CSV table of C-alpha atoms and ligand atoms in Angstrom, one decimal:
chain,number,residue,atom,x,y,z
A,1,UNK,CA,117.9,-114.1,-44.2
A,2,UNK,CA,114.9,-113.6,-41.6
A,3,UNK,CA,111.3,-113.5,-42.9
A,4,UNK,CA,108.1,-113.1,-41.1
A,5,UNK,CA,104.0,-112.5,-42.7
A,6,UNK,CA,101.1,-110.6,-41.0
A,7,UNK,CA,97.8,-110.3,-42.1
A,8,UNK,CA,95.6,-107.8,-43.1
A,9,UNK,CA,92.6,-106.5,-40.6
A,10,UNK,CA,89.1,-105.5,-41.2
A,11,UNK,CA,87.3,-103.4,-39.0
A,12,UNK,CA,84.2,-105.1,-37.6
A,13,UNK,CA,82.9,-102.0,-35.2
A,14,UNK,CA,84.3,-98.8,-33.7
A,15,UNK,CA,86.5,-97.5,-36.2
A,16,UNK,CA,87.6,-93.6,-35.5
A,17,UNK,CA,85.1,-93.6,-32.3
A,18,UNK,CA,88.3,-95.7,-31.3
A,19,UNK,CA,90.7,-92.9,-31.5
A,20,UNK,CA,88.1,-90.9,-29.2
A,21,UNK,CA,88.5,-93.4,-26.6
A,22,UNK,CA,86.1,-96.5,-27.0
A,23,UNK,CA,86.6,-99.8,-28.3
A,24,UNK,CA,86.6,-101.6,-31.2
A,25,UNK,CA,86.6,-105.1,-32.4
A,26,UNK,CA,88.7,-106.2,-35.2
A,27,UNK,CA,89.8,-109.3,-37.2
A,28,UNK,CA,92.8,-110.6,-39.6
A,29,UNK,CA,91.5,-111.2,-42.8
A,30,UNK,CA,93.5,-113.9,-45.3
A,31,UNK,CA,96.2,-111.8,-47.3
A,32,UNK,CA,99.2,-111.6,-45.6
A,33,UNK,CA,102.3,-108.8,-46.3
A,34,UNK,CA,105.7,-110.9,-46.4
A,35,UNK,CA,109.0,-109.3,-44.8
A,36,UNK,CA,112.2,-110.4,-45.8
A,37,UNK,CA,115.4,-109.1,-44.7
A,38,UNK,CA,119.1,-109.3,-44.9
A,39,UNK,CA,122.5,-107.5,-43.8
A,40,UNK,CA,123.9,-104.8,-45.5
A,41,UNK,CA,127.3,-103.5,-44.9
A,42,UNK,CA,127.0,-99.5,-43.0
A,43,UNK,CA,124.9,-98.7,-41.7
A,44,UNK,CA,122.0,-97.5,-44.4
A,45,UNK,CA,118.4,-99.1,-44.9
A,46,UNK,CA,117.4,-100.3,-47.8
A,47,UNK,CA,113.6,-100.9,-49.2
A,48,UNK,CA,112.1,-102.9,-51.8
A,49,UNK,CA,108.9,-103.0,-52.0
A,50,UNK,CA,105.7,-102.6,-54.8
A,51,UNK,CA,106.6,-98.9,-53.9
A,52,UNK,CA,109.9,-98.9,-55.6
A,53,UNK,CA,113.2,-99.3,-54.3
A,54,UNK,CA,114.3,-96.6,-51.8
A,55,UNK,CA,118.1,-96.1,-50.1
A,56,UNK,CA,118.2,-94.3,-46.7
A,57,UNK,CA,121.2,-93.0,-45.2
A,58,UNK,CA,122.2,-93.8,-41.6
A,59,UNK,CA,122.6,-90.3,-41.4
A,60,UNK,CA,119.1,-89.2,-43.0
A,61,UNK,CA,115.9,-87.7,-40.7
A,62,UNK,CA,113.5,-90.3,-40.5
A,63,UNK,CA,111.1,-87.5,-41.4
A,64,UNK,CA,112.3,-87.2,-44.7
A,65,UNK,CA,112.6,-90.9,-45.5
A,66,UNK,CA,109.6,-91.5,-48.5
A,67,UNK,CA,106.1,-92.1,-46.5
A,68,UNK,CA,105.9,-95.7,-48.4
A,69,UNK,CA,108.9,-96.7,-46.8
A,70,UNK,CA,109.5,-94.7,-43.8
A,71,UNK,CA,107.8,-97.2,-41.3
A,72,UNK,CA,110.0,-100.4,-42.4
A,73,UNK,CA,113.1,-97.8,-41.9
A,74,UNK,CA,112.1,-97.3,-38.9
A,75,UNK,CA,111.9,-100.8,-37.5
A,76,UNK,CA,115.1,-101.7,-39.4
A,77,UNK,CA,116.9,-98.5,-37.6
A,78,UNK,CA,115.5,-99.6,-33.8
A,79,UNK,CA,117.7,-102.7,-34.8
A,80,UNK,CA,120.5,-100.7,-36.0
A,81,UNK,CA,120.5,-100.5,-39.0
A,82,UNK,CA,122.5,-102.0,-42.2
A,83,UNK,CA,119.6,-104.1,-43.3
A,84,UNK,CA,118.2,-104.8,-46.8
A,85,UNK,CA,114.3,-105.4,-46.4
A,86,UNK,CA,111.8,-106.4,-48.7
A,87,UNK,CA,108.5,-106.3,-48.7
A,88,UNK,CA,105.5,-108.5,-51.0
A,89,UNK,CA,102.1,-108.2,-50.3
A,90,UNK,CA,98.6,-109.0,-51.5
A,91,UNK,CA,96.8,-107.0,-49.3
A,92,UNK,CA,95.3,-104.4,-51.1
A,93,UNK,CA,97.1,-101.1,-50.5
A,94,UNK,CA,95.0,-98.0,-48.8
A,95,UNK,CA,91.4,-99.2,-49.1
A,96,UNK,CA,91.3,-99.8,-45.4
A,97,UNK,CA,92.5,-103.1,-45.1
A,98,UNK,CA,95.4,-102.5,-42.9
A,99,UNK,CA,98.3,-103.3,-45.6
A,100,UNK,CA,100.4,-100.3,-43.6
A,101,UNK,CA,100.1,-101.8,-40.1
A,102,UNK,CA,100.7,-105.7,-41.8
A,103,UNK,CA,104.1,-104.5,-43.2
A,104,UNK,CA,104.6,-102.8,-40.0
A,105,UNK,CA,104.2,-105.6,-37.7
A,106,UNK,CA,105.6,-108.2,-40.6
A,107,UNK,CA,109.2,-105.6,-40.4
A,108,UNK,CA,109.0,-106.0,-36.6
A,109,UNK,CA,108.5,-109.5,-36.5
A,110,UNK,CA,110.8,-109.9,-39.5
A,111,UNK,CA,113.5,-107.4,-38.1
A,112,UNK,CA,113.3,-107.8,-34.5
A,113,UNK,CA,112.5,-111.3,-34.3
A,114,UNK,CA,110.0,-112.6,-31.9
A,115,UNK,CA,107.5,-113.5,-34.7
A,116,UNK,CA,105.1,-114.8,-32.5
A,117,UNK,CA,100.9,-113.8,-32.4
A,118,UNK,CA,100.5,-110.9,-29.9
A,119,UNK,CA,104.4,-110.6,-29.4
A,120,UNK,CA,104.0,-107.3,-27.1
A,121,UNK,CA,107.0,-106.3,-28.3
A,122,UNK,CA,106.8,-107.0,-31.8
A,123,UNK,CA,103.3,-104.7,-31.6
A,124,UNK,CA,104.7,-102.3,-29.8
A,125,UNK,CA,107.7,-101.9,-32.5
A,126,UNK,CA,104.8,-101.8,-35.0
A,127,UNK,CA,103.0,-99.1,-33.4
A,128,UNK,CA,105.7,-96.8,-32.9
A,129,UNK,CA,106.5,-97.4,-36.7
A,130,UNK,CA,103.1,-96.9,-37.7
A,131,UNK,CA,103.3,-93.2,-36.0
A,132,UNK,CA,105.9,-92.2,-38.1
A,133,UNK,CA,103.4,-92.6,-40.7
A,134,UNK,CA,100.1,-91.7,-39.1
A,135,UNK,CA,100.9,-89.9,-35.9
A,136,UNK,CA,97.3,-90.4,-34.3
A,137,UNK,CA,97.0,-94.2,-34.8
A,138,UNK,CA,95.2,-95.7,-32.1
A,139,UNK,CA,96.9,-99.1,-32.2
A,140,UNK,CA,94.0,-101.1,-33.2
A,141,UNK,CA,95.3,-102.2,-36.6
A,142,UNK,CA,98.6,-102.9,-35.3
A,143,UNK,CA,97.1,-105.2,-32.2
A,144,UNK,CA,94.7,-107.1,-34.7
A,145,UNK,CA,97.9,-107.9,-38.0
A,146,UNK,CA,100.0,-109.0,-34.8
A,147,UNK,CA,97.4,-111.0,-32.6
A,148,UNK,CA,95.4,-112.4,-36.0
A,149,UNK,CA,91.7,-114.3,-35.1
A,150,UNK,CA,89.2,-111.7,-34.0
A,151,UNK,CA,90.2,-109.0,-31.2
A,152,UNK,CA,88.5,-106.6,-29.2
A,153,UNK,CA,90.5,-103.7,-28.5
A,154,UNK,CA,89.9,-100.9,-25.4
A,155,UNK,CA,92.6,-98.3,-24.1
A,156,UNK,CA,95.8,-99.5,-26.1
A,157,UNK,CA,95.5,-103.0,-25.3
A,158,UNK,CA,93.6,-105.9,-26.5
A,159,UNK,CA,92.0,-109.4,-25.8
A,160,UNK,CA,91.1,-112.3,-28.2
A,161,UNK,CA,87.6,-112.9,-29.1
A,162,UNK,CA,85.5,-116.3,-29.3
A,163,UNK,CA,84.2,-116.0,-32.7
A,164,UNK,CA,82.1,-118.3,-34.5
A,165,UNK,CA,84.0,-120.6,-37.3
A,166,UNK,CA,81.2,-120.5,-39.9
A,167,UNK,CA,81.6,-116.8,-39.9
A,168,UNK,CA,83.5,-114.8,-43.2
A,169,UNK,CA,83.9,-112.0,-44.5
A,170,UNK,CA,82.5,-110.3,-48.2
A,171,UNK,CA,85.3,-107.6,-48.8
A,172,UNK,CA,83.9,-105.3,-51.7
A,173,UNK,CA,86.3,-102.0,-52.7
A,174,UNK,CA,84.6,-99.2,-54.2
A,175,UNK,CA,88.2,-98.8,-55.6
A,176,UNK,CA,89.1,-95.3,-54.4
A,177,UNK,CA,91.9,-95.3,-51.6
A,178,UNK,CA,92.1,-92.5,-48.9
A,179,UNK,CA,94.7,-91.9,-46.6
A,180,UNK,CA,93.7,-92.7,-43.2
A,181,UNK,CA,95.6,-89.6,-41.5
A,182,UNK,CA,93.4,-86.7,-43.3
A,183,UNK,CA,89.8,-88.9,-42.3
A,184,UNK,CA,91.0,-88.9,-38.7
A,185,UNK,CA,92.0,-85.7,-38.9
A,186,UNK,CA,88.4,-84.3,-40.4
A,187,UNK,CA,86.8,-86.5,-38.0
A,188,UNK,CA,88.7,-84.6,-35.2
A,189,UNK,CA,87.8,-81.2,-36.0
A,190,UNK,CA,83.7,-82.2,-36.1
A,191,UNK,CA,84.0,-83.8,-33.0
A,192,UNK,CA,85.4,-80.4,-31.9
A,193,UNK,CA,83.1,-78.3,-33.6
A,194,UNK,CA,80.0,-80.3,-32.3
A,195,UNK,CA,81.5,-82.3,-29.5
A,196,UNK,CA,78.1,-82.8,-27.8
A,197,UNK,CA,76.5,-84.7,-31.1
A,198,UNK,CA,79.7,-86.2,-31.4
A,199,UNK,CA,79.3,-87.2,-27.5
A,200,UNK,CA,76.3,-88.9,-27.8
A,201,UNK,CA,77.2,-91.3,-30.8
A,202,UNK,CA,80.5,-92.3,-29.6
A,203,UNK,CA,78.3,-93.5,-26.5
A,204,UNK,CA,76.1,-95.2,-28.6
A,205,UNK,CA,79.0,-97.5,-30.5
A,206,UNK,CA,80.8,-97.7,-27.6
A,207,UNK,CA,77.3,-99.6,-26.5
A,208,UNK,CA,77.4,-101.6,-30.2
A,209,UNK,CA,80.8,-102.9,-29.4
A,210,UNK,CA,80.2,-104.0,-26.2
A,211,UNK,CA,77.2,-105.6,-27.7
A,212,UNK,CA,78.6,-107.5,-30.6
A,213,UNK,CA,81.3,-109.1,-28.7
A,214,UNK,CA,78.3,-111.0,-27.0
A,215,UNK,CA,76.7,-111.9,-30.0
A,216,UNK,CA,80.3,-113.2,-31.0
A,217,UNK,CA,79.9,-115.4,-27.6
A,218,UNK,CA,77.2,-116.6,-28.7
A,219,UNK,CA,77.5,-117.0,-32.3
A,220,UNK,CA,75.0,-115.2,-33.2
A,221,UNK,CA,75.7,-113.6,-36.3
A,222,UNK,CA,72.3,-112.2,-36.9
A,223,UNK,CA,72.9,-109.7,-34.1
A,224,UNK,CA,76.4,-109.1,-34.8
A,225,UNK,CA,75.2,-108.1,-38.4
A,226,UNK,CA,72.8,-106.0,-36.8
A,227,UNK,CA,75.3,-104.2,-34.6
A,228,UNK,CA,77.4,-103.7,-37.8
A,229,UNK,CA,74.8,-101.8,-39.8
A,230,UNK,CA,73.9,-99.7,-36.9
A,231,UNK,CA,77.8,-98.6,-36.4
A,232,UNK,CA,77.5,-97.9,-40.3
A,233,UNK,CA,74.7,-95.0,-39.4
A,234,UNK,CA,76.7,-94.0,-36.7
A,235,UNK,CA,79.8,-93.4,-39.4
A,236,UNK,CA,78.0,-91.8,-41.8
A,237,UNK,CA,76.9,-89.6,-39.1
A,238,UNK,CA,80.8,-88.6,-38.4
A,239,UNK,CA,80.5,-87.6,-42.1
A,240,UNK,CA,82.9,-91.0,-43.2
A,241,UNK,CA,81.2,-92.3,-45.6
A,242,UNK,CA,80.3,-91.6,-49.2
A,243,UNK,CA,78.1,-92.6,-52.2
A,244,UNK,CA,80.2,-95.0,-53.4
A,245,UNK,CA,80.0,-97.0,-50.0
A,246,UNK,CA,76.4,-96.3,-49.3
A,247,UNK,CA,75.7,-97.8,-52.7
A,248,UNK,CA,78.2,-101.3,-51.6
A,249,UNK,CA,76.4,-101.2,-48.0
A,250,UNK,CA,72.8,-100.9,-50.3
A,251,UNK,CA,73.8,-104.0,-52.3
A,252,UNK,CA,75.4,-106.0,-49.7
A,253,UNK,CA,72.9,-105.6,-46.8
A,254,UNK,CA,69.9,-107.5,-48.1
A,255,UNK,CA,71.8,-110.7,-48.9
A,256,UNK,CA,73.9,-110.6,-46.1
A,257,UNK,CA,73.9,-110.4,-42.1
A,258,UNK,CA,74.7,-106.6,-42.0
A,259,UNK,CA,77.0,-104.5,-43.7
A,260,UNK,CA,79.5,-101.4,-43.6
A,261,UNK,CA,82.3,-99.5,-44.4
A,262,UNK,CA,85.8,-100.8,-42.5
A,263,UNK,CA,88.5,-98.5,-41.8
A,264,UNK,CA,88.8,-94.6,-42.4
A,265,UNK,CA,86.5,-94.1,-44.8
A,266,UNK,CA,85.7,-91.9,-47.6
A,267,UNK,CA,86.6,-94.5,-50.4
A,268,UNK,CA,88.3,-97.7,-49.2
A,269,UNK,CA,85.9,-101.1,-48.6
A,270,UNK,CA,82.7,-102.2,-47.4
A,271,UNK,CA,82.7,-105.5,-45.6
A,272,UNK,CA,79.5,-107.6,-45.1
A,273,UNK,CA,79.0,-110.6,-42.4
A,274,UNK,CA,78.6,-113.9,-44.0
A,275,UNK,CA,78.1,-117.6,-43.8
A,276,UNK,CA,78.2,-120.4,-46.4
A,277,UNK,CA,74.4,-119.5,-46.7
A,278,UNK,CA,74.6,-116.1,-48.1
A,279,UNK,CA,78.2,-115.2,-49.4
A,280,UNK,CA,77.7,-116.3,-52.8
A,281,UNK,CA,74.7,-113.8,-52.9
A,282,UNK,CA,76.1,-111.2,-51.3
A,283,UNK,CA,79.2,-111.7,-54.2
A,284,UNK,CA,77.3,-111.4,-56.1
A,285,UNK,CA,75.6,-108.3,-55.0
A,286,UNK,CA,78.4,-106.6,-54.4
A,287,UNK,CA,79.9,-107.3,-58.3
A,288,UNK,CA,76.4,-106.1,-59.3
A,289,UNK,CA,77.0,-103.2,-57.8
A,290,UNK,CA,80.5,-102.8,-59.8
A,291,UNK,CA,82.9,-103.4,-56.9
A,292,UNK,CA,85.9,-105.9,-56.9
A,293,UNK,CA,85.1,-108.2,-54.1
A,294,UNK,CA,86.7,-111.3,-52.1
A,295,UNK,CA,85.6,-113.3,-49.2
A,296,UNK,CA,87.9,-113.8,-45.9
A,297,UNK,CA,88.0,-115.9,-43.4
A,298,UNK,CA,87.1,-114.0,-40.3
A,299,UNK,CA,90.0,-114.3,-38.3
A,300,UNK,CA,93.3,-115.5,-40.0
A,301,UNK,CA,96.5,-116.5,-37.9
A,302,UNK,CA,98.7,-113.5,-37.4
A,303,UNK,CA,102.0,-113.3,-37.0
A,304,UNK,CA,104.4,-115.4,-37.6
A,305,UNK,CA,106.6,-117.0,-40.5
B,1,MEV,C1,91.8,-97.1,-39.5
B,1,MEV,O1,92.0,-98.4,-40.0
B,1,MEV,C2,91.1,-97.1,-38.2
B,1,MEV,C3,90.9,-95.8,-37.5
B,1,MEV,O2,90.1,-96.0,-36.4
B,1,MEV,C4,92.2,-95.1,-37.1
B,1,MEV,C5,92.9,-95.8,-35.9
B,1,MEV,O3,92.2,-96.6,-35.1
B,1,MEV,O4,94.1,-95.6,-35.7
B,1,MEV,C6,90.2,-94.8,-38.5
């Protein structure tokens, strides 16, 4: 039996203005998605997961494999196949938090081998099973559950961020998942319809992310909070958030550093930026506000066993 873990990511600027070409910096967050797997005579796939357990056929279109379970197929299938896989995780599922890409990159490392951070080709398995999935992913997620620690991501490939250790992570769900694929694909057709608005605030993040990875430098976390809050306006200006976030990012952004929604959007979590002087504030806040909430590290190992 093989086995390998990836973590979950959070967002911490340039969600969707990412898929429109500029970066974005990300970090692993400290719930992992564990991949076991183990032969299986011919040549079928088969899937366990909190999903359900799923058979496919050697012979079956990929296309019509079950969403849940069509990435890890994937992966098992670019290693030929005849594999039982299964999959545990604690990331939470569809609020943003990258469980998808984990189990992605978990099956590659898992499957492929090579279970090491940043494995290019374990990421690059990941990806490709990822767009089975979610055609349009840009990769990010992917990069950051393989690399883990905190990554800034530009044009498909990625570097590793200083970050500063006393930094974490309030992770506050307004309990409604989305699926990532419809968000991009609304925020596609506005940036369409309007592409010179659209124009002028992907400028303006691509400007905040180029900022914040100097306030990480320099560990200056009231900045970077700063830079988070104004991507948040930038988002709600692409028409990604909602009432249920704006009320989490109302709660969470007096206690803490700066806060906003991470990942697609509409539903899914709000993440603030804390230190051991404010989290148990901004937990508070956040619970107040009637969300389930955690803190994470900012910047958890990725892949590996
Ligand atoms: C989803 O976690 C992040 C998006 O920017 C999509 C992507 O980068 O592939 C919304």
């Amino acid at each position: 039996m093989r086995a390998a873990s990836a973590p979950g990511k959070a967002i911490l600027l340039g969600e969707h203005f990412v898929v429109h070409g500029t970066g974005a910096i990300l970090c692993a967050i400290g719930r992992r998605v564990r991949v076991t797997c183990s032969p299986l005579g011919g040549g079928a796939v088969r899937v366990r997961s909190a999903y359900g357990d799923g058979v496919a056929a050697a012979s079956e279109a990929i296309s019509s494999v079950p969403a849940h379970h069509r990435p890890v197929v994937q992966v098992a299938r670019e290693a030929g196949g005849g594999l039982d896989v299964s999959v545990e995780s604690d990331v939470p599922a569809g609020v943003g938090l990258g469980s998808s890409s984990a189990c992605c990159v978990a099956a590659a490392g898992a499957i492929l081998g090579g279970a090491a951070p940043g494995a290019p080709a374990a990421i690059a398995a990941a990806l490709r099973a990822e767009r089975t999935v979610f055609a349009a992913a840009s990769g990010a997620d992917t990069a950051a559950c393989a690399a883990g620690g905190v990554i800034s991501f530009s044009g498909g490939s990625h570097e590793a961020c200083e970050a500063p250790a006393r930094a974490s992570l309030v992770v506050a769900s307004t309990g409604r998942a989305h699926t990532t694929a419809d968000v991009v694909a609304s925020v596609r057709r506005r940036a369409e319809s309007d592409a010179a608005a659209f124009g002028a605030l992907r400028e303006r993040v691509a400007g905040l992310v180029g900022d914040a990875r100097a306030a990480l430098r320099s560990g200056d976390l009231v900045a970077l909070g700063r830079h988070m809050a104004e991507n948040q306006e930038c988002l709600a200006r692409i028409g990604v958030s909602d009432a249920g976030i704006d009320r989490l990012v109302r709660a969470a952004s007096a206690p803490s550093y700066g806060a906003k929604l991470t990942g697609a959007g509409r539903g899914g979590c709000v993440i603030a930026l804390v230190d051991e002087s404010n989290s148990a504030r901004t937990l508070d806040a956040v619970r107040g506000a009637g969300a389930e909430a955690f803190e994470s590290v900012m910047g958890a190992r990725g892949l590996g066993a």
